[in-house]
mmCIF file of C-alpha atoms and ligand atoms in Angstrom:
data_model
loop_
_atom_site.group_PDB
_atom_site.id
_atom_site.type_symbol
_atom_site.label_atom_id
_atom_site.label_comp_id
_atom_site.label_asym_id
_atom_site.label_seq_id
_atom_site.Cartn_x
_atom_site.Cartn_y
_atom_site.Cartn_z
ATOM 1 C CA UNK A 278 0.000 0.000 0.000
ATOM 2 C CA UNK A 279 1.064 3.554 -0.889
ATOM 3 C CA UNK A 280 2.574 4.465 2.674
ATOM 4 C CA UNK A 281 1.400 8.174 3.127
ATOM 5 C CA UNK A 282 -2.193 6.766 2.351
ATOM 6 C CA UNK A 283 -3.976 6.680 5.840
ATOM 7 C CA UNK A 284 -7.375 4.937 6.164
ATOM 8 C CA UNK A 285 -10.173 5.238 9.120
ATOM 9 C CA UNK A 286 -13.399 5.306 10.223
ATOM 10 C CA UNK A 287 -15.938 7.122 8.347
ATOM 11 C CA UNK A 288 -17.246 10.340 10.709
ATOM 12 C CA UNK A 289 -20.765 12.357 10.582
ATOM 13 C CA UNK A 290 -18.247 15.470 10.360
ATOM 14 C CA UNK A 291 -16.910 13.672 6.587
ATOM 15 C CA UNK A 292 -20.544 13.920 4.926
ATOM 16 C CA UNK A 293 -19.735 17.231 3.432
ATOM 17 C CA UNK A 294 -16.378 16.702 2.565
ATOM 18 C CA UNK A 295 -17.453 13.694 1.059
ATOM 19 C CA UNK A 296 -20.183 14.821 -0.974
ATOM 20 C CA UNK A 297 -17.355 16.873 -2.797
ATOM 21 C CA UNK A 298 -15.303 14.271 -3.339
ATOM 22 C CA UNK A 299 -18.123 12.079 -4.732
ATOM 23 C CA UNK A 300 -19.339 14.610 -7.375
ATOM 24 C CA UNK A 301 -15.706 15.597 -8.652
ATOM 25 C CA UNK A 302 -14.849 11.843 -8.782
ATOM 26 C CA UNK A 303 -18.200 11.403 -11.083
ATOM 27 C CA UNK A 304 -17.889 14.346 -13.335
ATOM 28 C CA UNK A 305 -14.045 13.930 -13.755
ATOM 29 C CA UNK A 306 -13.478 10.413 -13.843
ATOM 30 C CA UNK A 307 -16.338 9.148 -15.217
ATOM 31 C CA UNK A 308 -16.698 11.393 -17.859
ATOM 32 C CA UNK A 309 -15.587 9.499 -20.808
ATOM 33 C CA UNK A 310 -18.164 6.646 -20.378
ATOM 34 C CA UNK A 311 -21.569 8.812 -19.657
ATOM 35 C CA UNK A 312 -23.337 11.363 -20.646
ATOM 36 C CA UNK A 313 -23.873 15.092 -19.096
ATOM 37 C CA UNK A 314 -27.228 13.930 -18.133
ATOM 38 C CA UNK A 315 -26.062 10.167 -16.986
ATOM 39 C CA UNK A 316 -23.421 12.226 -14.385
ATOM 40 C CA UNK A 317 -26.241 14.931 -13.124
ATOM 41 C CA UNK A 318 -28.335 11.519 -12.484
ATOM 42 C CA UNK A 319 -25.610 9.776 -10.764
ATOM 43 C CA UNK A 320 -24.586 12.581 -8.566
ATOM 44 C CA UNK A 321 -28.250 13.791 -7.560
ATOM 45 C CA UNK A 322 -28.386 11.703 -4.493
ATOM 46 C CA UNK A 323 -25.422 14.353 -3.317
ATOM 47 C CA UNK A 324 -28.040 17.438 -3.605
ATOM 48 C CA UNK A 325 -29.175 16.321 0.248
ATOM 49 C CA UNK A 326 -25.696 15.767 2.061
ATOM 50 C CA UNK A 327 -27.754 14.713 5.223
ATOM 51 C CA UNK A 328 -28.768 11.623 3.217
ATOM 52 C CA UNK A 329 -25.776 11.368 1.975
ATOM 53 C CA UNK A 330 -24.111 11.029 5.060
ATOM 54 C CA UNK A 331 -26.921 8.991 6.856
ATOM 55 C CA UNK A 332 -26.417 6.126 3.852
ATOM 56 C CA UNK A 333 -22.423 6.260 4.823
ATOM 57 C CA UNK A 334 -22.913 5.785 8.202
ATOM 58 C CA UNK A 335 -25.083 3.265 7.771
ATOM 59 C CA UNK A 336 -22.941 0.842 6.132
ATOM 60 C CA UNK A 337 -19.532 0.188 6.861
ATOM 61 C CA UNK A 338 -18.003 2.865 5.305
ATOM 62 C CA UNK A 339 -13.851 4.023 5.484
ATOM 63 C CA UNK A 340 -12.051 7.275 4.466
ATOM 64 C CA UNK A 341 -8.488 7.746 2.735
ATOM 65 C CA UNK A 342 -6.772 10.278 4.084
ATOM 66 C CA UNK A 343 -3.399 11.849 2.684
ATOM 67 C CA UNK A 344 -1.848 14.366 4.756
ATOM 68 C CA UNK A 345 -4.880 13.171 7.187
ATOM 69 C CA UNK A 346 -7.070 14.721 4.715
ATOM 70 C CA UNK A 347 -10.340 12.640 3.168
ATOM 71 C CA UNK A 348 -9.282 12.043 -0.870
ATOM 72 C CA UNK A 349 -11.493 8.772 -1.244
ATOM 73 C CA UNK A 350 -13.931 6.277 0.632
ATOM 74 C CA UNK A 351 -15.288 3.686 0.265
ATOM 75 C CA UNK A 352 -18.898 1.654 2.344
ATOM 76 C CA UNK A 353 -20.005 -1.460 2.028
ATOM 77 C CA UNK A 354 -23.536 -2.418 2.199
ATOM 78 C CA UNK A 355 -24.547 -5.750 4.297
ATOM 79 C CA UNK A 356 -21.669 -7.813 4.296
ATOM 80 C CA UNK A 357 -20.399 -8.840 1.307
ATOM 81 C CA UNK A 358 -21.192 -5.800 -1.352
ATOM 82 C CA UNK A 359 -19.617 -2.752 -2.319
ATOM 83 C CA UNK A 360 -21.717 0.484 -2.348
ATOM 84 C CA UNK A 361 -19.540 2.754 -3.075
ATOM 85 C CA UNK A 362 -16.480 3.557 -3.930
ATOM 86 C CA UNK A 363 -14.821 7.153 -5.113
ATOM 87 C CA UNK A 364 -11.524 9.125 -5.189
ATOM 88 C CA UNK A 365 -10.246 12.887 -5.531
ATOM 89 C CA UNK A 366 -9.591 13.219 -8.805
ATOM 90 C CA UNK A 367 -6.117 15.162 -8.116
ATOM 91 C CA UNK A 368 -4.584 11.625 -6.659
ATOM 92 C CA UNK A 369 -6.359 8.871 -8.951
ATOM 93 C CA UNK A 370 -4.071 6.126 -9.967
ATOM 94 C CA UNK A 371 -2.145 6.406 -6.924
ATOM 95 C CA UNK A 372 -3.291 3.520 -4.930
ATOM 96 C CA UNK A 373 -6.136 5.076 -3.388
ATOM 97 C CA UNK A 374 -8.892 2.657 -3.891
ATOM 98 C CA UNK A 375 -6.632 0.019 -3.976
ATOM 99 C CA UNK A 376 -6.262 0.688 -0.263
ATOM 100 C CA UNK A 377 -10.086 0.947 0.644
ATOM 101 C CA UNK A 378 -10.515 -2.103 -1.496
ATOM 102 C CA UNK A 379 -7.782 -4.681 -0.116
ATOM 103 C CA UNK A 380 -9.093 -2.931 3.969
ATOM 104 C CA UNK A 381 -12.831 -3.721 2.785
ATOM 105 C CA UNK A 382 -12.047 -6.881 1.333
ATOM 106 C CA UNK A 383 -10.295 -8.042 4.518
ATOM 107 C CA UNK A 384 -12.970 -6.585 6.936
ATOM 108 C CA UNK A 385 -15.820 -8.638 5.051
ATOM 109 C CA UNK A 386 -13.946 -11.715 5.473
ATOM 110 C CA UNK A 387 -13.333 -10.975 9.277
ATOM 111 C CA UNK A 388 -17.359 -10.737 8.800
ATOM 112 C CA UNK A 389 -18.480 -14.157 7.370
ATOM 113 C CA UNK A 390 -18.786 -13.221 3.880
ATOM 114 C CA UNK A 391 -17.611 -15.922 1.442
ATOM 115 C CA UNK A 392 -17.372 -13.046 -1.492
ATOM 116 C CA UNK A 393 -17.770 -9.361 -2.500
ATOM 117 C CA UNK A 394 -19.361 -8.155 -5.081
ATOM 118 C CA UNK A 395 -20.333 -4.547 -6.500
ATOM 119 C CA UNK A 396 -22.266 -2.941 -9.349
ATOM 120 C CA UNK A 397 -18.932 -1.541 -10.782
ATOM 121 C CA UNK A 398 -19.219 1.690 -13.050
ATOM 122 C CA UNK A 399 -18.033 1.476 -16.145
ATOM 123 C CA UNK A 400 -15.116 3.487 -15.621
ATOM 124 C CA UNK A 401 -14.443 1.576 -12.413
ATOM 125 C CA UNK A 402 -14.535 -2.069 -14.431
ATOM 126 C CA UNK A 403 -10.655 -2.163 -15.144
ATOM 127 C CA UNK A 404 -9.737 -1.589 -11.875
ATOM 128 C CA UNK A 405 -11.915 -4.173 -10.625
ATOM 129 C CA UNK A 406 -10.960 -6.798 -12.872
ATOM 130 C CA UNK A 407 -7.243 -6.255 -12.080
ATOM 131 C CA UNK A 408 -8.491 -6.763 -8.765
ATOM 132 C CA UNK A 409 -10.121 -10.399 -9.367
ATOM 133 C CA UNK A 410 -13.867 -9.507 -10.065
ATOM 134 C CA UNK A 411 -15.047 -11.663 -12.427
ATOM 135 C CA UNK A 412 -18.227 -10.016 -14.363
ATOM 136 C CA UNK A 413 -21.160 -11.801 -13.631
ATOM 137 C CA UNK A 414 -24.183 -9.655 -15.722
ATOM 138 C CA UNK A 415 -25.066 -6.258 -17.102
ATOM 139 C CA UNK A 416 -27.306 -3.960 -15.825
ATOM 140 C CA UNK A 417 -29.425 -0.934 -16.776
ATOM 141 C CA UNK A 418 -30.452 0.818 -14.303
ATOM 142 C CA UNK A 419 -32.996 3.991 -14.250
ATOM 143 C CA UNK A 420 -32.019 7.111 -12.442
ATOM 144 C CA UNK A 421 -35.095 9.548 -11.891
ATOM 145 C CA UNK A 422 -36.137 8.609 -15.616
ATOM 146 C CA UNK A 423 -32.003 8.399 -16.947
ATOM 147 C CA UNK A 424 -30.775 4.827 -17.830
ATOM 148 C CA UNK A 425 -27.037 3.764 -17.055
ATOM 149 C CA UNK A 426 -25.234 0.735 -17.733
ATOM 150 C CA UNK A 427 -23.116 -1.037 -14.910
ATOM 151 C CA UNK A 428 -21.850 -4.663 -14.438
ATOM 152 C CA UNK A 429 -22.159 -6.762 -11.690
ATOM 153 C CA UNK A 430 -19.249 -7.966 -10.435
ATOM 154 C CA UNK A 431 -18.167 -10.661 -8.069
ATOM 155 C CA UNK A 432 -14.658 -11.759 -6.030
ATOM 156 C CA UNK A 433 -14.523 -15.221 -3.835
ATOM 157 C CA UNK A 434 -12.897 -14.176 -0.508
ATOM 158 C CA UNK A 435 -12.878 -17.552 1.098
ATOM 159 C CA UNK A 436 -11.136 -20.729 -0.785
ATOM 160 C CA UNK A 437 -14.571 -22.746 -0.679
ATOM 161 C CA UNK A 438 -16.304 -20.120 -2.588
ATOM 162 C CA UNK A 439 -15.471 -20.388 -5.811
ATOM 163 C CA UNK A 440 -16.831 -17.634 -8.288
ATOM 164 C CA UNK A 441 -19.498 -18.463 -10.652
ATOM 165 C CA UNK A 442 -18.209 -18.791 -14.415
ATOM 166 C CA UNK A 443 -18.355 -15.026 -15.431
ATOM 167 C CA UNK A 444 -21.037 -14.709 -18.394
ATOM 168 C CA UNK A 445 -20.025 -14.997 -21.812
ATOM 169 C CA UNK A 446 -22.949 -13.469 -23.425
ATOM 170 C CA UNK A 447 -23.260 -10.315 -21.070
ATOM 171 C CA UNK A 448 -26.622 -8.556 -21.753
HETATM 172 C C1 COA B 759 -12.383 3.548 -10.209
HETATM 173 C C2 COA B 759 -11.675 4.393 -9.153
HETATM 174 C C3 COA B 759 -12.339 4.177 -7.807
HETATM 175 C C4 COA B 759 -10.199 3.941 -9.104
HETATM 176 O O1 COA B 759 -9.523 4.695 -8.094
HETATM 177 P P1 COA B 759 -7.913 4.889 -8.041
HETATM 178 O O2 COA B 759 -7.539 5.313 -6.679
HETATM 179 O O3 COA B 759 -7.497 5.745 -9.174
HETATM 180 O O4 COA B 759 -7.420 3.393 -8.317
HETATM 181 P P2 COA B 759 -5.961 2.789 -7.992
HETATM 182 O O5 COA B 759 -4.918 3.866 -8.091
HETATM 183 O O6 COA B 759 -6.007 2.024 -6.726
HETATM 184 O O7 COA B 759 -5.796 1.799 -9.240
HETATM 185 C C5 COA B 759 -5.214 0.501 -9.110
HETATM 186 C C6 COA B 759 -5.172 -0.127 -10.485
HETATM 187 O O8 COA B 759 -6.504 -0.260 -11.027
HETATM 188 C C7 COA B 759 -6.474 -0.049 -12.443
HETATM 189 N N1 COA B 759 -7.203 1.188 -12.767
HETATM 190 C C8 COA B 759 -7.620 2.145 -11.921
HETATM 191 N N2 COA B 759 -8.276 3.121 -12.608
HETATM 192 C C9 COA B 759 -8.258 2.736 -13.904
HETATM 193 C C10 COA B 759 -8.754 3.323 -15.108
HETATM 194 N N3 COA B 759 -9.414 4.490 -15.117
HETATM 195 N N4 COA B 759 -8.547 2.672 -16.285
HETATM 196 C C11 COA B 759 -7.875 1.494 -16.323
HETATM 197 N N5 COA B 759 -7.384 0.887 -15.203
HETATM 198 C C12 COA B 759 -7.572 1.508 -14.020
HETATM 199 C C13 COA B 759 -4.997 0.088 -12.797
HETATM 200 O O9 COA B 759 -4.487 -1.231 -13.054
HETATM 201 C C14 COA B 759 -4.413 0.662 -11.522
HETATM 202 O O10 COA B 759 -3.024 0.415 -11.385
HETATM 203 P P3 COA B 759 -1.966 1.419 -12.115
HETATM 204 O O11 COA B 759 -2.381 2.821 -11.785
HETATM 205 O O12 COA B 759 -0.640 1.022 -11.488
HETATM 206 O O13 COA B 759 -2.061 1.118 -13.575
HETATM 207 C C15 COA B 759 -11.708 5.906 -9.547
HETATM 208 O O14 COA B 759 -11.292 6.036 -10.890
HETATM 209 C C16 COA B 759 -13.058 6.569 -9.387
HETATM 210 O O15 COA B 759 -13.385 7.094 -8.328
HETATM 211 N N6 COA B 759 -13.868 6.595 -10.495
HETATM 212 C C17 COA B 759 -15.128 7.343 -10.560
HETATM 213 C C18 COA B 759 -16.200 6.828 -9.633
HETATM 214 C C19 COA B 759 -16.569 5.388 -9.878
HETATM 215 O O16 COA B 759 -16.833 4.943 -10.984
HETATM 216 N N7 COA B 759 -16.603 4.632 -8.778
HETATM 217 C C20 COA B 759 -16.929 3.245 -8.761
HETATM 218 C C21 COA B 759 -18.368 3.038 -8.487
HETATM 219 S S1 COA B 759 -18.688 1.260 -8.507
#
């Protein structure tokens, strides 16, 4: 792991910092794979950051820090999926999410679950595969009326769990 990358505890102080973060990692990084109106759809959940925060601090949620300052997160919802997972633009490709990743990964096998899987973006695909997701379907999901595309994804944790043969004929 990078070393000055510094993970803990989501906080309900974060929910505003995090909102930020959230919307510039949509409209920067995702911006080559959906539209204007696909990103506005995405980030609308961030319009009410008291929401926003109540959903993080409902799940299991950590915070990257550099310098001790929040430049990703990451939550998971029940045990064994991701919810979300997004980084500062300034630092992407610098191990952030790999961090968040290999903590949540280890934290939901400490928690019983046999594997982890996540409706990965389809900006976030390569870094999941590289990880050991395996895709397992499409999606298309509708946003307040706004369709996006997304791919479930799937990684065994525990040797006895095997993943599923990803699909050949995604749909
Ligand atoms: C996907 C995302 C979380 C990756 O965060 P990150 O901190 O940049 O990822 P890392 O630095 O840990 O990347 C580790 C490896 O994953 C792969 N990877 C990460 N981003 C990638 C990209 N955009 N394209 C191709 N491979 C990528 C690379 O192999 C990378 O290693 P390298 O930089 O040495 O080549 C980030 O781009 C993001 O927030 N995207 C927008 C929001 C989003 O789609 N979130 C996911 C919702 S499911």
């Amino acid at each position: 792991m990078n070393p000055s990358i510094g993970l803990r505890p989501y906080l309900p102080q974060d929910a505003s910092t995090l909102v930020a973060i959230f919307i510039a990692s949509v409209e920067e990084l995702a911006a080559e794979d959906y539209s204007v109106d696909q990103i506005a759809a995405w980030t609308a959940p961030a319009d009410d950051a008291a929401q926003f925060g109540a959903r993080l601090a409902g799940q299991l949620t950590l915070v990257a820090t550099f310098n001790g300052e929040p430049v990703g997160f990451a939550s998971c919802k029940g045990v064994d999926q991701i919810d979300m997972l997004y980084v500062q633009p300034l630092v992407a490709r610098q191990g952030v999410a790999s961090a968040l990743c290999d903590a949540l990964e280890k934290l939901a096998l400490a928690r019983g679950a046999k594997h982890l899987s996540v409706d990965a973006s389809d900006c976030a695909e390569p870094f999941f595969l590289q990880r050991g997701y395996s895709a397992q379907r499409r999606n298309t999901v509708d946003l307040q009326g706004v369709w996006l595309g997304n791919t479930t994804m799937r990684k065994p944790l525990a040797a006895n769990d095997p993943a599923p043969p990803a699909s050949s004929t995604l749909q």
